[in-house]
PDB file of C-alpha atoms in Angstrom:
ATOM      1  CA  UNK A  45     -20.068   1.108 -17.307  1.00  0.00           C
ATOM      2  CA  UNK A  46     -16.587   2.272 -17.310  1.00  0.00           C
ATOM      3  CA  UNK A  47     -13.536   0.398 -16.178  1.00  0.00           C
ATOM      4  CA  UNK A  48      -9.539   0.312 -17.431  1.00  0.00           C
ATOM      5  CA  UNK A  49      -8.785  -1.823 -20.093  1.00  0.00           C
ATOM      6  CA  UNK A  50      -5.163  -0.023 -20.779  1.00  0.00           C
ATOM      7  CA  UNK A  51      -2.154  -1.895 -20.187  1.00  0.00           C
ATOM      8  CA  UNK A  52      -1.361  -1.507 -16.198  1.00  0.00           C
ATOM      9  CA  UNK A  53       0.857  -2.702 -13.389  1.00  0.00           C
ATOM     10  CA  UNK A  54      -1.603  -3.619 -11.049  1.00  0.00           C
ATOM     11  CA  UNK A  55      -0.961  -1.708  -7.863  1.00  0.00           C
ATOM     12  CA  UNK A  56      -4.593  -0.341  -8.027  1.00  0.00           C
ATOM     13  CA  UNK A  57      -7.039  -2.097  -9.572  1.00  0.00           C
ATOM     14  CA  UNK A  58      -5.679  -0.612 -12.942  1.00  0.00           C
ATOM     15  CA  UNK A  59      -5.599   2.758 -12.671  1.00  0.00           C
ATOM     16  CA  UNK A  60      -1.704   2.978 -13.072  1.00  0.00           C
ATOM     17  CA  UNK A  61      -1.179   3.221 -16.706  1.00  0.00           C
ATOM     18  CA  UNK A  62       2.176   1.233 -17.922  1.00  0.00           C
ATOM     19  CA  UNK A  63       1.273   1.881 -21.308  1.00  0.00           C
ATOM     20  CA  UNK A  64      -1.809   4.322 -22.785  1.00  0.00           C
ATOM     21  CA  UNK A  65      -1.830   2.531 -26.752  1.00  0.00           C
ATOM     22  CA  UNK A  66      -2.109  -0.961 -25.226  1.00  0.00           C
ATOM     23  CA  UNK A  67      -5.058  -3.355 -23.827  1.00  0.00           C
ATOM     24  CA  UNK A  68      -4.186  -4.908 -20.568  1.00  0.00           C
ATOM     25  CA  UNK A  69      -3.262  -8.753 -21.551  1.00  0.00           C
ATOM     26  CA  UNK A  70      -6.494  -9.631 -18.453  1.00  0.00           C
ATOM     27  CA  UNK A  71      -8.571  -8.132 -21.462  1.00  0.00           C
ATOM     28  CA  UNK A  72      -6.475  -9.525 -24.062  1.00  0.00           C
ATOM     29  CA  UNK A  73      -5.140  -7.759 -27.515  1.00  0.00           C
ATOM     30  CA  UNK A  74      -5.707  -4.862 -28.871  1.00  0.00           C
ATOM     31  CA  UNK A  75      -7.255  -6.793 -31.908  1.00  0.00           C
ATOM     32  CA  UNK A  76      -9.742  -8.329 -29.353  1.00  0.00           C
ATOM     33  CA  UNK A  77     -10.340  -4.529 -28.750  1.00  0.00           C
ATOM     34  CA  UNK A  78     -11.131  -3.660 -31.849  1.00  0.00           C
ATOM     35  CA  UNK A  79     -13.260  -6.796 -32.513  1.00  0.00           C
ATOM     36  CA  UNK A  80     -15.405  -6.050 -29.305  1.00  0.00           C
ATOM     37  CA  UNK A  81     -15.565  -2.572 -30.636  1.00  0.00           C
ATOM     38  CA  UNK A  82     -17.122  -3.115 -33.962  1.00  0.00           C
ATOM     39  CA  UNK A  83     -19.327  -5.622 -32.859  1.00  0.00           C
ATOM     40  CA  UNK A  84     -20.908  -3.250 -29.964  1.00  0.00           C
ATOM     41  CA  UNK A  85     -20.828  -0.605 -32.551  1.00  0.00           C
ATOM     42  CA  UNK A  86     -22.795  -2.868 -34.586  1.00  0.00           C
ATOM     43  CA  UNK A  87     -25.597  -3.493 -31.697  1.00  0.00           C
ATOM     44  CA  UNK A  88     -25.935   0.142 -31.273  1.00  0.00           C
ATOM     45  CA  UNK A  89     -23.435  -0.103 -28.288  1.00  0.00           C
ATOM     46  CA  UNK A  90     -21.311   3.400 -27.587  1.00  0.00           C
ATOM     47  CA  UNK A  91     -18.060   2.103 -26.102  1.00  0.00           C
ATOM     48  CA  UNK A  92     -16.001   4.784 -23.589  1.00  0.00           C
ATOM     49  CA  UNK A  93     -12.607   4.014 -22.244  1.00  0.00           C
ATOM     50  CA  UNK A  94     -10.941   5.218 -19.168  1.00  0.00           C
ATOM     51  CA  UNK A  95      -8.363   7.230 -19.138  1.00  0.00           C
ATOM     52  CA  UNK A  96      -6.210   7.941 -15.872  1.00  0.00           C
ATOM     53  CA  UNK A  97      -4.044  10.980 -17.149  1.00  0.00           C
ATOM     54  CA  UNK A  98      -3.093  12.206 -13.579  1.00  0.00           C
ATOM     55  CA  UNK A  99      -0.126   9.472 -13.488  1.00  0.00           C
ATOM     56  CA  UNK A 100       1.144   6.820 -14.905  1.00  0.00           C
ATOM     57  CA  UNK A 101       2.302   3.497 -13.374  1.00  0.00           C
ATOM     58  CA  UNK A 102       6.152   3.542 -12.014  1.00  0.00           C
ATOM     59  CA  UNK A 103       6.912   1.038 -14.421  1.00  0.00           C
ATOM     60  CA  UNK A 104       5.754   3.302 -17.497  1.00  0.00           C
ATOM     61  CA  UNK A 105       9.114   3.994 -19.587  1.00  0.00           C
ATOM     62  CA  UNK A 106       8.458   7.494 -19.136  1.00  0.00           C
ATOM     63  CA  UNK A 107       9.043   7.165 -15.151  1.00  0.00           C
ATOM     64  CA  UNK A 108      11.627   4.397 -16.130  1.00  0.00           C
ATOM     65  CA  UNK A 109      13.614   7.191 -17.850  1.00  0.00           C
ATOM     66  CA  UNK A 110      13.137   9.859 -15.422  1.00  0.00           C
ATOM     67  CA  UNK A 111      14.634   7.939 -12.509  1.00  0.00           C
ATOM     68  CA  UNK A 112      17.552   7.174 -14.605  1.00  0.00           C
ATOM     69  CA  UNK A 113      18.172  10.900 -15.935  1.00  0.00           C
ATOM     70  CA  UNK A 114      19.524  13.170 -13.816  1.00  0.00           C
ATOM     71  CA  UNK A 115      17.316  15.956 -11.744  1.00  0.00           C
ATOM     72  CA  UNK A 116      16.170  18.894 -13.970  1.00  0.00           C
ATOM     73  CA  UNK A 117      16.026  16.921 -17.028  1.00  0.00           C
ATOM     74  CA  UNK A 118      13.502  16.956 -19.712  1.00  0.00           C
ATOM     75  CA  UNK A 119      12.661  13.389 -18.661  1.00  0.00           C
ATOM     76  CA  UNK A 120      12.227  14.520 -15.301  1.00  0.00           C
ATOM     77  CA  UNK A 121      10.064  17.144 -15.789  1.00  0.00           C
ATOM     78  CA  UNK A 122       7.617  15.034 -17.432  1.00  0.00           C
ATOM     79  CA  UNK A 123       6.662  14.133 -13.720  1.00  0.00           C
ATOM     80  CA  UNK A 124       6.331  16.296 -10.726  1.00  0.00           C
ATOM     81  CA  UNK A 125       9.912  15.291  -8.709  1.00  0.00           C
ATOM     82  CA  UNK A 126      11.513  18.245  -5.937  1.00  0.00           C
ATOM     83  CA  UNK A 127      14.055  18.702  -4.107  1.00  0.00           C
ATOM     84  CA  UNK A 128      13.654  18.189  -0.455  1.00  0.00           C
ATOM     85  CA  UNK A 129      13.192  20.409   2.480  1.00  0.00           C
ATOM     86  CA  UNK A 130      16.128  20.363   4.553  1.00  0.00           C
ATOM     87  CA  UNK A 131      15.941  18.913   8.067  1.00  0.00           C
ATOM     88  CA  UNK A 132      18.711  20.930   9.439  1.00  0.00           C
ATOM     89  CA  UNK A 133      18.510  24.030   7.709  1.00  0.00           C
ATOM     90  CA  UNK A 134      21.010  25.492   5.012  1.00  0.00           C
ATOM     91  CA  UNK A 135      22.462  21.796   4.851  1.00  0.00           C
ATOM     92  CA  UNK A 136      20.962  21.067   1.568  1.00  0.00           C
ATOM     93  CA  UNK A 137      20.536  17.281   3.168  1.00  0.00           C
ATOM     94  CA  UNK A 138      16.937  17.488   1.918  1.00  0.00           C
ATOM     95  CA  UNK A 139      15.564  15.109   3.989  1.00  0.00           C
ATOM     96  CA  UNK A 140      12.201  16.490   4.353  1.00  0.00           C
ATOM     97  CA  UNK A 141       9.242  15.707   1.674  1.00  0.00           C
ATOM     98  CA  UNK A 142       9.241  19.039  -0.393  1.00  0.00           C
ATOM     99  CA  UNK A 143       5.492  19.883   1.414  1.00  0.00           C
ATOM    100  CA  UNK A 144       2.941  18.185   3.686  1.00  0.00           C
ATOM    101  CA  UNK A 145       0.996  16.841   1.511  1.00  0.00           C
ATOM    102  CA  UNK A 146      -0.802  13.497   1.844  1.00  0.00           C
ATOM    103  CA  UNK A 147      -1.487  10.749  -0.346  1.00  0.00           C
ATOM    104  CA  UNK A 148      -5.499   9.960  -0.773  1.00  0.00           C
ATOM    105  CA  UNK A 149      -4.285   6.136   0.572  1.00  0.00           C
ATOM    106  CA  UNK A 150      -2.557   7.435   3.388  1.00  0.00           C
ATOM    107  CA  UNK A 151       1.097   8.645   4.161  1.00  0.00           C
ATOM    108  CA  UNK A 152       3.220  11.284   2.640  1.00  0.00           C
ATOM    109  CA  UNK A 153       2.186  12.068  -1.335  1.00  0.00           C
ATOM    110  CA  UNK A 154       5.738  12.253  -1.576  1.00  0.00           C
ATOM    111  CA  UNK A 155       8.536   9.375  -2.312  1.00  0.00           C
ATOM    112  CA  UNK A 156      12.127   9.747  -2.128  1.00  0.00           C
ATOM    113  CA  UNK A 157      14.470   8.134  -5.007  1.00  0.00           C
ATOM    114  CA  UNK A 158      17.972   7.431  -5.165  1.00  0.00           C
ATOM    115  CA  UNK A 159      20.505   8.489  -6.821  1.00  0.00           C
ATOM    116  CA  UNK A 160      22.803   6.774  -9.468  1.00  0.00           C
ATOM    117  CA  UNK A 161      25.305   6.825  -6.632  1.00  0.00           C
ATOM    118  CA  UNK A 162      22.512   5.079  -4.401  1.00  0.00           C
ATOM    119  CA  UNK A 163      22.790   8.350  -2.311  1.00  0.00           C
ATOM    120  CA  UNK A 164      19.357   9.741  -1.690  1.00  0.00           C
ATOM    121  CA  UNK A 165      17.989  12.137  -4.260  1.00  0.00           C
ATOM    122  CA  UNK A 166      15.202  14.060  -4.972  1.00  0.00           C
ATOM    123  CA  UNK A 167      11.046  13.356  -4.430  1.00  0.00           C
ATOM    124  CA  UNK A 168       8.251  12.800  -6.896  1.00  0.00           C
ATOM    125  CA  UNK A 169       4.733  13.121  -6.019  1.00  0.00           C
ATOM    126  CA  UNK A 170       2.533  10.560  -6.116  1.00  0.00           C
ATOM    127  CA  UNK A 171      -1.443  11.711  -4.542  1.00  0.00           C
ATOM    128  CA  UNK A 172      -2.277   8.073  -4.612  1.00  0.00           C
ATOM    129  CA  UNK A 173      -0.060   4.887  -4.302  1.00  0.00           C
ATOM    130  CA  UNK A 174       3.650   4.733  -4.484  1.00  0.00           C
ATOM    131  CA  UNK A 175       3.503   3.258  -7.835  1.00  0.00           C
ATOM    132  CA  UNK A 176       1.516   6.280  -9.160  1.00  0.00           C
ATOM    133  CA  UNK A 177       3.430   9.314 -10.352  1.00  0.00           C
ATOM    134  CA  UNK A 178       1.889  12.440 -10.530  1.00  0.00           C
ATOM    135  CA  UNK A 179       2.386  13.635 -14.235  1.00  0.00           C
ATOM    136  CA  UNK A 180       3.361  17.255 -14.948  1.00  0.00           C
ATOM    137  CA  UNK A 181       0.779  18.921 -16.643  1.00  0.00           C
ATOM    138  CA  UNK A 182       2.588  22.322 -16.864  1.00  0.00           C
ATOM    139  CA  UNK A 183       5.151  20.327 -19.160  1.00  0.00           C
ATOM    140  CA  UNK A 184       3.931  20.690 -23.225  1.00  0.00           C
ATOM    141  CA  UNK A 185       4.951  17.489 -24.211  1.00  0.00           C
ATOM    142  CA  UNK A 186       2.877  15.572 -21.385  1.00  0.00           C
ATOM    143  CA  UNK A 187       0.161  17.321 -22.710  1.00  0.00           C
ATOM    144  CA  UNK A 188       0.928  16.728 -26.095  1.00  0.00           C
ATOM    145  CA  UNK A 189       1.250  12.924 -25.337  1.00  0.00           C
ATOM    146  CA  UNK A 190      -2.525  12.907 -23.781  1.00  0.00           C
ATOM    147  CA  UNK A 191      -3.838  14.288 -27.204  1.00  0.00           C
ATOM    148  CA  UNK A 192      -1.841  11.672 -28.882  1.00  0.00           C
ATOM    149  CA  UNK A 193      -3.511   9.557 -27.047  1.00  0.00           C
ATOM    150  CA  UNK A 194      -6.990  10.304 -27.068  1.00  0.00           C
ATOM    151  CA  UNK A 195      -5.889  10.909 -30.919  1.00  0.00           C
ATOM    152  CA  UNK A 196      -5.362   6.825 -30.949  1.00  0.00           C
ATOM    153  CA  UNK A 197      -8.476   5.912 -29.184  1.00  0.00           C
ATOM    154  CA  UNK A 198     -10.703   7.943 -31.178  1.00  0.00           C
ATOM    155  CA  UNK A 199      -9.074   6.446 -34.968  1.00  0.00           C
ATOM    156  CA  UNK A 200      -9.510   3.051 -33.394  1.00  0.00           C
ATOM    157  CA  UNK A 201     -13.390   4.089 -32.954  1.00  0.00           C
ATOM    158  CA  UNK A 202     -14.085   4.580 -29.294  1.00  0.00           C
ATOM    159  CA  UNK A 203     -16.824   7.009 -28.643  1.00  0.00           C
ATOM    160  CA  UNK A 204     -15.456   8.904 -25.496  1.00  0.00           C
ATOM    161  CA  UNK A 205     -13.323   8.923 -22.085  1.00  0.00           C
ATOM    162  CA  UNK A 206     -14.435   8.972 -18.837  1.00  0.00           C
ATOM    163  CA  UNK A 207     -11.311  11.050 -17.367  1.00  0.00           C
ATOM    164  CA  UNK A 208     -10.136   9.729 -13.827  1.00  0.00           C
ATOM    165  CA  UNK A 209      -8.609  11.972 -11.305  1.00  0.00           C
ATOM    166  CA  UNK A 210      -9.404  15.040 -13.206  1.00  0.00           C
ATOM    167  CA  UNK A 211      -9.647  17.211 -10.269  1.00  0.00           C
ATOM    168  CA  UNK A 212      -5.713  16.585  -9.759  1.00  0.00           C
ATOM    169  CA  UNK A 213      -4.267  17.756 -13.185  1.00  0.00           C
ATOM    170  CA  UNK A 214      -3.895  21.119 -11.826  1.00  0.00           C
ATOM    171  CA  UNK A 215      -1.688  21.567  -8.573  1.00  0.00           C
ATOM    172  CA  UNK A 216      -1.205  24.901  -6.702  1.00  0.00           C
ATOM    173  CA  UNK A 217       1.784  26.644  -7.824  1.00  0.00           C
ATOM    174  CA  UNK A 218       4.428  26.093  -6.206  1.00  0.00           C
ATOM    175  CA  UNK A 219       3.303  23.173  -4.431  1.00  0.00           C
ATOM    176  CA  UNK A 220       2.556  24.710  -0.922  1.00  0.00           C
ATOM    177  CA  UNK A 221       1.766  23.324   2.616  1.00  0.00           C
ATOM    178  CA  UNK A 222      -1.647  22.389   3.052  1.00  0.00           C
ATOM    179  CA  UNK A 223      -3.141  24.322   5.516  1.00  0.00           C
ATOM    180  CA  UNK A 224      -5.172  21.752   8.034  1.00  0.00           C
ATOM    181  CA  UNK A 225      -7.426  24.849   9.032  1.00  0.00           C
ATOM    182  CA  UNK A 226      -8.986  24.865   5.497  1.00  0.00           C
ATOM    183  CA  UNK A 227     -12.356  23.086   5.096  1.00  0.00           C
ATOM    184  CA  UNK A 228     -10.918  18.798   3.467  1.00  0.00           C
ATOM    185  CA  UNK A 229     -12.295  19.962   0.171  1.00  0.00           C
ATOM    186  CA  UNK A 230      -9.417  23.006  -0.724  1.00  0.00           C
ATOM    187  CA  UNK A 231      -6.873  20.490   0.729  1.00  0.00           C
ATOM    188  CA  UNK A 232      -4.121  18.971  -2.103  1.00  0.00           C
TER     189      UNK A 232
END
């Protein structure tokens, strides 16, 4: 049996990742960790961890750092943020999600942030809860954190990942309207 043991925020049962090198504290240390580790290793026990790389929690210092950098920034393009559609068009108001997508626990998959000015600013998807930004898988160095991280499970001594959410890694290009007369299972 599976379950998250990675440090999370708990907005869903832990599957919004704060950190991806650190036990969650309900689980204790990462010491603990490697104690339970060798000792199931010892009773012939093959130990997998979860891994959620679709998003991370909103309190992860990667999303930390991409709401406080400005839009088209390397820390922003770690996630998936947009501009807006515009309400009244050629106003550039962007009031509108960027497509109508939906999250899988209801609502728009879309979340608008503020600016440093407090103005409104631009979106970042999120196919589950609020708290969980979509990561952006077309960026190298989100994929080259994942290996780094599967990297430091595997030295520790873990002996595989069960890999949440991996339908969503890849989005359409472009991030296009959903079409509602396609059959649920080609929906976003």
């Amino acid at each position: 049996m599976a379950f998250p043991v990675l440090q999370v925020a708990p907005a869903d049962a832990g599957y919004d990742v704060a950190d991806y090198r650190e036990v969650d504290p309900l689980f204790g240390t990462l010491a603990d960790f490697d104690e339970m580790l060798q000792k199931a290793h010892h009773e012939g026990i093959k130990v997998i961890v979860d891994l959620v790389p679709n998003h991370t929690s909103d309190e992860h210092a990667w999303f930390q750092e991409a709401l406080a950098a400005a839009p088209g920034s390397p820390q922003r393009d770690r996630y998936m943020f947009r501009r807006g559609k515009d309400a009244v068009p050629g106003s550039g108001d962007g009031k509108l999600a960027p497509n109508n997508w939906k999250s899988i626990f209801g609502g728009p998959a879309w979340t608008r942030t503020a600016g440093p000015d407090g103005e409104p600013g631009d979106w970042y998807l999120h196919l589950f809860d609020t708290k969980q930004p979509d990561l952006n898988w077309e960026n190298p160095e989100v994929r080259e954190e994942m290996r780094s991280v599967l990297r430091f499970w595997l030295d520790r001594g873990v002996d595989g990942f069960r890999v949440d959410v991996a339908h969503g890694l890849v989005k359409e290009a472009g991030l296009p309207d959903w079409d509602a007369r396609l059959p649920w299972w080609r929906g976003p």
